[in-house]
Short mmCIF file of N, CA and C in Angstrom, two decimals:
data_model
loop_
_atom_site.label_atom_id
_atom_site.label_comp_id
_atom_site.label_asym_id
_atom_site.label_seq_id
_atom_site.Cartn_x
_atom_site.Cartn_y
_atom_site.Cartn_z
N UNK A 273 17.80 -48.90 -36.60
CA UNK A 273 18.83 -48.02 -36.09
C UNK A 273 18.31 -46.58 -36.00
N UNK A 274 17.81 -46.56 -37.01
CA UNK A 274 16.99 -44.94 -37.14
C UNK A 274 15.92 -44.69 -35.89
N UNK A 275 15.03 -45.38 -36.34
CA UNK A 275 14.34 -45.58 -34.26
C UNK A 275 14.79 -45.47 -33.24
N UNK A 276 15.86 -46.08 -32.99
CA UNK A 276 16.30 -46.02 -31.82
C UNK A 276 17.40 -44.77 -31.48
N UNK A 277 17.91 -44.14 -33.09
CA UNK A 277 18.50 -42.42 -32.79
C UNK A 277 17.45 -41.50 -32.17
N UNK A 278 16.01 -41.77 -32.77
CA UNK A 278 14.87 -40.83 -32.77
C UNK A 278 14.52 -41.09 -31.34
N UNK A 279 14.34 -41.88 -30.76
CA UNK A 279 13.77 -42.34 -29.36
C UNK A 279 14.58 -41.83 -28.16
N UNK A 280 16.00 -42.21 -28.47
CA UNK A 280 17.27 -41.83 -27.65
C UNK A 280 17.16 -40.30 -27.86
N UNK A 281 17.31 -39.43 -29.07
CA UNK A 281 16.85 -38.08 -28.85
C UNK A 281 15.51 -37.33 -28.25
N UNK A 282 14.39 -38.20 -28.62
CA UNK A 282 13.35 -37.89 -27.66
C UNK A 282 13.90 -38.17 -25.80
N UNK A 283 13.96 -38.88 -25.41
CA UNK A 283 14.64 -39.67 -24.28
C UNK A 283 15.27 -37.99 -23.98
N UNK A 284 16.01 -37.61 -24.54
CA UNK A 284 17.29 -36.52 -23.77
C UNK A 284 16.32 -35.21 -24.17
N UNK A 285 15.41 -35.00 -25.31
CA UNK A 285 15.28 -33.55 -24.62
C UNK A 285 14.06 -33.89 -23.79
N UNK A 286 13.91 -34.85 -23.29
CA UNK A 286 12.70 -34.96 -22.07
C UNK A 286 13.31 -34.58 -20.93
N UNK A 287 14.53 -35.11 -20.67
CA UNK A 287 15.06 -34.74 -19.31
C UNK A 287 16.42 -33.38 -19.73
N UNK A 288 16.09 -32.89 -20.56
CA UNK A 288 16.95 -31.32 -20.45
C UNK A 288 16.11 -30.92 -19.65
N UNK A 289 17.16 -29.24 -19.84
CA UNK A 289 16.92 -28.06 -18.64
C UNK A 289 15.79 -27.61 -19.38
N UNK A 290 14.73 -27.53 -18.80
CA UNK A 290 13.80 -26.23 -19.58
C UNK A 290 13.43 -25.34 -18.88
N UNK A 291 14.74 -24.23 -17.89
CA UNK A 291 14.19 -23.29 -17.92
C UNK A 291 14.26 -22.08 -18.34
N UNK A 292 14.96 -22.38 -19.61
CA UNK A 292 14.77 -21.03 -20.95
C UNK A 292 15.89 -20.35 -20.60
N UNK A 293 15.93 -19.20 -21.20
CA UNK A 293 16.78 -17.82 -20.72
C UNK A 293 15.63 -17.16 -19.63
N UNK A 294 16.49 -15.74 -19.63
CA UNK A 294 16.36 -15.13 -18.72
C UNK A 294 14.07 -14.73 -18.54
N UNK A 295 14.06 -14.67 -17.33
CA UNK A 295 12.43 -14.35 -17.74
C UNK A 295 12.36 -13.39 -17.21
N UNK A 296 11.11 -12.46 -17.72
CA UNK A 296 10.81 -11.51 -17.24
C UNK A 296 9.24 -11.53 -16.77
N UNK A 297 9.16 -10.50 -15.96
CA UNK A 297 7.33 -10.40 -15.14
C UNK A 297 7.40 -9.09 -15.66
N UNK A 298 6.34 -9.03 -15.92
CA UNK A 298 5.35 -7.67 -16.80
C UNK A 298 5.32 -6.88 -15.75
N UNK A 299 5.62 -5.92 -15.81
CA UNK A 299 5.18 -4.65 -14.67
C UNK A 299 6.81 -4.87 -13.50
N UNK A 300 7.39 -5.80 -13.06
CA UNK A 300 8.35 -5.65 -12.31
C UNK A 300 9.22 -5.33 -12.48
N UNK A 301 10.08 -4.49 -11.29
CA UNK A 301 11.29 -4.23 -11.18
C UNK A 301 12.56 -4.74 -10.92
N UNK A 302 13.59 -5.19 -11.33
CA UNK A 302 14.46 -6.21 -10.70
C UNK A 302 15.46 -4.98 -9.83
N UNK A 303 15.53 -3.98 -9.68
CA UNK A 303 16.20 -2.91 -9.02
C UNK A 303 15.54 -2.77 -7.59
N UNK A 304 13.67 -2.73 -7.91
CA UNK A 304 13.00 -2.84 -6.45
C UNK A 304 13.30 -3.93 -6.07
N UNK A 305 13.45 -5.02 -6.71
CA UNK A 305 13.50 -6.41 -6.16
C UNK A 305 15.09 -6.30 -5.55
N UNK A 306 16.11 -6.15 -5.57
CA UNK A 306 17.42 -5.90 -4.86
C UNK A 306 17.29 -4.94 -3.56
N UNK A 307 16.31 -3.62 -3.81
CA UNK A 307 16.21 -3.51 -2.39
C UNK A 307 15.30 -3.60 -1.42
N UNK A 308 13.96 -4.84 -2.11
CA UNK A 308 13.23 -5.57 -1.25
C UNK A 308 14.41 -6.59 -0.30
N UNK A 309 14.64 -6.64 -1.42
CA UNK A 309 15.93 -8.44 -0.77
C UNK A 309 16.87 -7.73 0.33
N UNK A 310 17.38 -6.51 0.24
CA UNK A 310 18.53 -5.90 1.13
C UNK A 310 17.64 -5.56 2.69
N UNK A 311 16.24 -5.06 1.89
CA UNK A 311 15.40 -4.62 3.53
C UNK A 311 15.22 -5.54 4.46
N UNK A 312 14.57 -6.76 3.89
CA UNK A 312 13.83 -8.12 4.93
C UNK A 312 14.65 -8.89 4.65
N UNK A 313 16.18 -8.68 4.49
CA UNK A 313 16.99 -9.81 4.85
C UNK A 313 17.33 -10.84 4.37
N UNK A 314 17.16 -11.28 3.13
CA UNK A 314 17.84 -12.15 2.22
C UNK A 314 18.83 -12.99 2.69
N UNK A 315 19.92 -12.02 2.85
CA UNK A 315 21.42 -12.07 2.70
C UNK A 315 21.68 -12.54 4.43
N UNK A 316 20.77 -12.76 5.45
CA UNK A 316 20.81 -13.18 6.64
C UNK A 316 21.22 -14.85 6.17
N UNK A 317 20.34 -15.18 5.42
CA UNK A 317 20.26 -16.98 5.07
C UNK A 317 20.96 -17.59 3.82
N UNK A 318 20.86 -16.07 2.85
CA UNK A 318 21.52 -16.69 1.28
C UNK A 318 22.56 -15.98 0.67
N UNK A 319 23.83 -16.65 0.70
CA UNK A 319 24.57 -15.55 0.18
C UNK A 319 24.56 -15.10 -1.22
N UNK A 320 24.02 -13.98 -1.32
CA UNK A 320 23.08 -12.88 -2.30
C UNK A 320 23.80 -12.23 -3.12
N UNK A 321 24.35 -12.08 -4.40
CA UNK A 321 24.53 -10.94 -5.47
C UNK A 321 24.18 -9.76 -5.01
N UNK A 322 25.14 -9.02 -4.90
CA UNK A 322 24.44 -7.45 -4.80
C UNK A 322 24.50 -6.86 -3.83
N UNK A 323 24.61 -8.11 -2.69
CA UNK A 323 24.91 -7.65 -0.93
C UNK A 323 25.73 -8.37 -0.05
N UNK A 324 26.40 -6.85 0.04
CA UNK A 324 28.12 -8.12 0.41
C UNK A 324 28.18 -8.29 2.02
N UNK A 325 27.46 -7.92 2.44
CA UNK A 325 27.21 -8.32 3.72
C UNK A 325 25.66 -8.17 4.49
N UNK A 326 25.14 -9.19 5.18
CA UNK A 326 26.24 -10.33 5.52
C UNK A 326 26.08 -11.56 4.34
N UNK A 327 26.57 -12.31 5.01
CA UNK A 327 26.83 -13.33 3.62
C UNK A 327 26.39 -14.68 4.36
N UNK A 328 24.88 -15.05 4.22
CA UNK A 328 24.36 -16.09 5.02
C UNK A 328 24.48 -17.46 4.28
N UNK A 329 24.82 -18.55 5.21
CA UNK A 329 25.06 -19.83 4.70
C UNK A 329 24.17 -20.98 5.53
N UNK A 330 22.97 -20.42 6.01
CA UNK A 330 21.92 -21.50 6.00
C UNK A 330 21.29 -21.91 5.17
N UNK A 331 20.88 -21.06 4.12
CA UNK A 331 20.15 -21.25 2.60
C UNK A 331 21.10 -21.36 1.54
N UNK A 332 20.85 -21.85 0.74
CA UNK A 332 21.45 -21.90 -0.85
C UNK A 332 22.00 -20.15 -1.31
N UNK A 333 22.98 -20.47 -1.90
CA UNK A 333 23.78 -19.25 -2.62
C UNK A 333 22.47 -19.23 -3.62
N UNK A 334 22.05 -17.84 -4.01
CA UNK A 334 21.66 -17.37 -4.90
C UNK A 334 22.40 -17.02 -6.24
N UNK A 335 23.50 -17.09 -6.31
CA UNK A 335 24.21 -17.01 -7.69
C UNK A 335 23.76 -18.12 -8.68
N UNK A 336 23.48 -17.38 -9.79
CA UNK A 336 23.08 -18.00 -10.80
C UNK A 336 21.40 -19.00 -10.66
N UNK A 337 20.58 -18.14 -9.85
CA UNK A 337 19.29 -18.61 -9.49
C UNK A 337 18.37 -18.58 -10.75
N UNK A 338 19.01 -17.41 -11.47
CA UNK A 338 18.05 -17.24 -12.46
C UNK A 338 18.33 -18.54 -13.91
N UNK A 339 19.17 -19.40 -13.40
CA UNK A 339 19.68 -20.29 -14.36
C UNK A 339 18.91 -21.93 -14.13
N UNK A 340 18.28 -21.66 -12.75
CA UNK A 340 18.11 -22.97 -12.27
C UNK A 340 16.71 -23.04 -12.55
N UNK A 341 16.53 -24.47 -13.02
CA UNK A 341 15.14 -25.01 -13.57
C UNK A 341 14.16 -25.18 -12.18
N UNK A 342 14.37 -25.09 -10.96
CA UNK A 342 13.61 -25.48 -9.83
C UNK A 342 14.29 -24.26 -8.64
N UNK A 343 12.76 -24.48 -8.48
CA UNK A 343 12.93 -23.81 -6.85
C UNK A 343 13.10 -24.55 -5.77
N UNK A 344 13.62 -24.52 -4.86
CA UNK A 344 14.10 -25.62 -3.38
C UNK A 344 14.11 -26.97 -4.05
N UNK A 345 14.71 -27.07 -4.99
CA UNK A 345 15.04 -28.39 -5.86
C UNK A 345 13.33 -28.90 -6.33
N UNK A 346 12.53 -28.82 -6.05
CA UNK A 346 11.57 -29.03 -6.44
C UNK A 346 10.33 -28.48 -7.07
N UNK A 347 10.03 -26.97 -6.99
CA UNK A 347 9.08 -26.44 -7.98
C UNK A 347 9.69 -26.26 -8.88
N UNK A 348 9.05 -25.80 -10.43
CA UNK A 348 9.38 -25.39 -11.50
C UNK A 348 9.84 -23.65 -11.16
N UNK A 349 11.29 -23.66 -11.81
CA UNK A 349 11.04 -22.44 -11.58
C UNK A 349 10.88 -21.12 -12.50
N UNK A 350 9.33 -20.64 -11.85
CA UNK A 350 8.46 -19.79 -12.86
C UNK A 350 7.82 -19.11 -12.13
N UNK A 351 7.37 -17.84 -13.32
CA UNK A 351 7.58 -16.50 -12.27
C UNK A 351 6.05 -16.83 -11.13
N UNK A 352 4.96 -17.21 -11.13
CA UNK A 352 4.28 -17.66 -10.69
C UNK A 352 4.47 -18.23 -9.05
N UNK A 353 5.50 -19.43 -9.89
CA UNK A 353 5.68 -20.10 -8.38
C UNK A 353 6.17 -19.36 -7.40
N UNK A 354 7.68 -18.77 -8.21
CA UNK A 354 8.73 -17.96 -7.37
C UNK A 354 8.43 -17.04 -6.80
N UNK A 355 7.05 -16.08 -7.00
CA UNK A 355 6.71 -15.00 -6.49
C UNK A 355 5.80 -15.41 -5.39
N UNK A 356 5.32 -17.00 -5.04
CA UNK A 356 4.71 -16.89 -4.25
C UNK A 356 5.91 -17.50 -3.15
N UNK A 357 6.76 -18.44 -3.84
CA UNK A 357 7.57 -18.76 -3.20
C UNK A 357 8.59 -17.56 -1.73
N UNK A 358 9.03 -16.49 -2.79
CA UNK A 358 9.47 -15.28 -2.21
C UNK A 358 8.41 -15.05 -1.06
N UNK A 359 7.25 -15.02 -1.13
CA UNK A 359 6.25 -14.46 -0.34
C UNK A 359 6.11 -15.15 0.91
N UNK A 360 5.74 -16.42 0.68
CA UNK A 360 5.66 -17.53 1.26
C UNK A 360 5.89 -18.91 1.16
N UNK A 361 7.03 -19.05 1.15
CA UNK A 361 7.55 -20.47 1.01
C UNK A 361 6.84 -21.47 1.83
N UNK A 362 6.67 -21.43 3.14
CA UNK A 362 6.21 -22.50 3.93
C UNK A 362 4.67 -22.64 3.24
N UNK A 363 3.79 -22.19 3.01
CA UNK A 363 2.70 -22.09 2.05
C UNK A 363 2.55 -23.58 0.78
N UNK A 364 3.86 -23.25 0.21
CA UNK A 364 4.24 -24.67 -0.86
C UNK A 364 5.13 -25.42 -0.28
N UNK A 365 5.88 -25.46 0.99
CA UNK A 365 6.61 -26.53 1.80
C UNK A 365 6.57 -26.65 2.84
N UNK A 366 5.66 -26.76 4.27
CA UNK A 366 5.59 -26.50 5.09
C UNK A 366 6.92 -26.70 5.92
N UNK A 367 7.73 -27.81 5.22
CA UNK A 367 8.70 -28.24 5.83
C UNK A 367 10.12 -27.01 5.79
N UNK A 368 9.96 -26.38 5.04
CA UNK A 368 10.78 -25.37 4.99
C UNK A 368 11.43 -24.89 5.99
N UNK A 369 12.62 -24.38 6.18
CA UNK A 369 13.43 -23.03 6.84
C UNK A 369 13.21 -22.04 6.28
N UNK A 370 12.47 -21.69 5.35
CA UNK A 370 12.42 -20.27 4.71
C UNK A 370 11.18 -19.83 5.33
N UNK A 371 11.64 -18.72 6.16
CA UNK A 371 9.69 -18.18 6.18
C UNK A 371 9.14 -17.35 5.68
N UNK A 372 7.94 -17.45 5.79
CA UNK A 372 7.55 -16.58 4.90
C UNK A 372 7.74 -14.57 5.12
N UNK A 373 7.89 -13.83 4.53
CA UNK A 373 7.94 -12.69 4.37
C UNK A 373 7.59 -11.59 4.01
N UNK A 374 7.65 -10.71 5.06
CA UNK A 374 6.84 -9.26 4.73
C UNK A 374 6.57 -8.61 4.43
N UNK A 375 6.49 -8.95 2.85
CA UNK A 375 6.20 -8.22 1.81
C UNK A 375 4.95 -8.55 1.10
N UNK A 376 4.86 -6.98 -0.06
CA UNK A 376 3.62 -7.41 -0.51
C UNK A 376 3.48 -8.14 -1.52
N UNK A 377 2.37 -8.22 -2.69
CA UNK A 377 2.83 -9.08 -3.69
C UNK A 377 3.41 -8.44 -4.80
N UNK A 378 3.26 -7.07 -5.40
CA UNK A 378 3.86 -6.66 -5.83
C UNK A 378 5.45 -6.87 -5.55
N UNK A 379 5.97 -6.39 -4.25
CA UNK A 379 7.13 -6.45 -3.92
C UNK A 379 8.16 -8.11 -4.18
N UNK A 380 7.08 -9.13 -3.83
CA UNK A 380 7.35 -10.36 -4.45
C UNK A 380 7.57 -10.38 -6.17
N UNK A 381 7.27 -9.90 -6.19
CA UNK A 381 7.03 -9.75 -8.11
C UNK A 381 8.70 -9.34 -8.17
N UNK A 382 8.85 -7.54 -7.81
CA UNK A 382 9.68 -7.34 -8.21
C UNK A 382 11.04 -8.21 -7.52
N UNK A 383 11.09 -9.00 -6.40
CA UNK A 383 12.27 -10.05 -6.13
C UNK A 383 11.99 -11.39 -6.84
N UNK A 384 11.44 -11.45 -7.19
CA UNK A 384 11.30 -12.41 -8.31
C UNK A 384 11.76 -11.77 -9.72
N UNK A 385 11.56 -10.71 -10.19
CA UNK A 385 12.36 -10.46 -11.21
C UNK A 385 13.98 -10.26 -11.28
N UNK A 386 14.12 -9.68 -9.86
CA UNK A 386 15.62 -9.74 -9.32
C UNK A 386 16.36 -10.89 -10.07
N UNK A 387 15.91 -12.02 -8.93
CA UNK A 387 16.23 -13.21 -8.99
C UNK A 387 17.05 -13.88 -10.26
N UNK A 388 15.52 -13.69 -11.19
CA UNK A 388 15.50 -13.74 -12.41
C UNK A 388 17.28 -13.60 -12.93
N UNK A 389 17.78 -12.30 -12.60
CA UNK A 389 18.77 -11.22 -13.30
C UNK A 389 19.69 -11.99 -12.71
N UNK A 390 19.94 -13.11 -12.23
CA UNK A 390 21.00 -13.83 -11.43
C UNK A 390 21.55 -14.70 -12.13
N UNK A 391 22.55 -14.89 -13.23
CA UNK A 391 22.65 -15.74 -14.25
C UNK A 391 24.06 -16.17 -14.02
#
């Protein structure tokens, strides 16, 4: 009986959430990152925290992004991925609607820390 509590608890925190609390990137801004996101348009495709217009519904709502364990349901989501993701999505999905964008990598950094602040 004892085995099979221990196994069944292994079993569940294998498939929990692991993507922590809130994260942070060393050196970024989540303030630049809000008005990277307001300049090149975010809020054209995702309806965005922070920018009330317009309010785009081809992409996923960004509320509460910084809560979600994956990026486009499938990367991990970490500051790594997400900053290249921000940059260039079609890069890690070719299949994507997101394209990629005109920013630099810094500037990816700091919308990735944005993001982050989306709980």
């Amino acid at each position: 009986m004892r085995g099979r509590a221990l196994l069944l608890a292994l079993l569940t925190a294998a498939c929990s959430d692991k993507s922590g609390g809130p994260r942070e990137i060393a050196g970024a801004d989540p303030a630049r990152g809000l008005e990277v996101a307001r300049r090149v348009g975010c809020a054209a495709c995702h309806e965005t925290p922070g920018i009330a217009w317009p309010r785009g519904a081809a992409g996923p709502s960004l509320e509460g992004f910084g809560g979600s364990p994956l990026i486009a349901g499938r990367f991990p989501n970490q500051p790594d991925h997400l900053t290249r993701w921000v940059r260039d999505a079609p890069s890690m999905a070719p299949e994507t609607g997101m394209p990629a964008t005109p920013i630099t990598e810094a500037e990816a950094r700091d919308v990735a820390a944005w993001l982050y602040t989306l709980q």
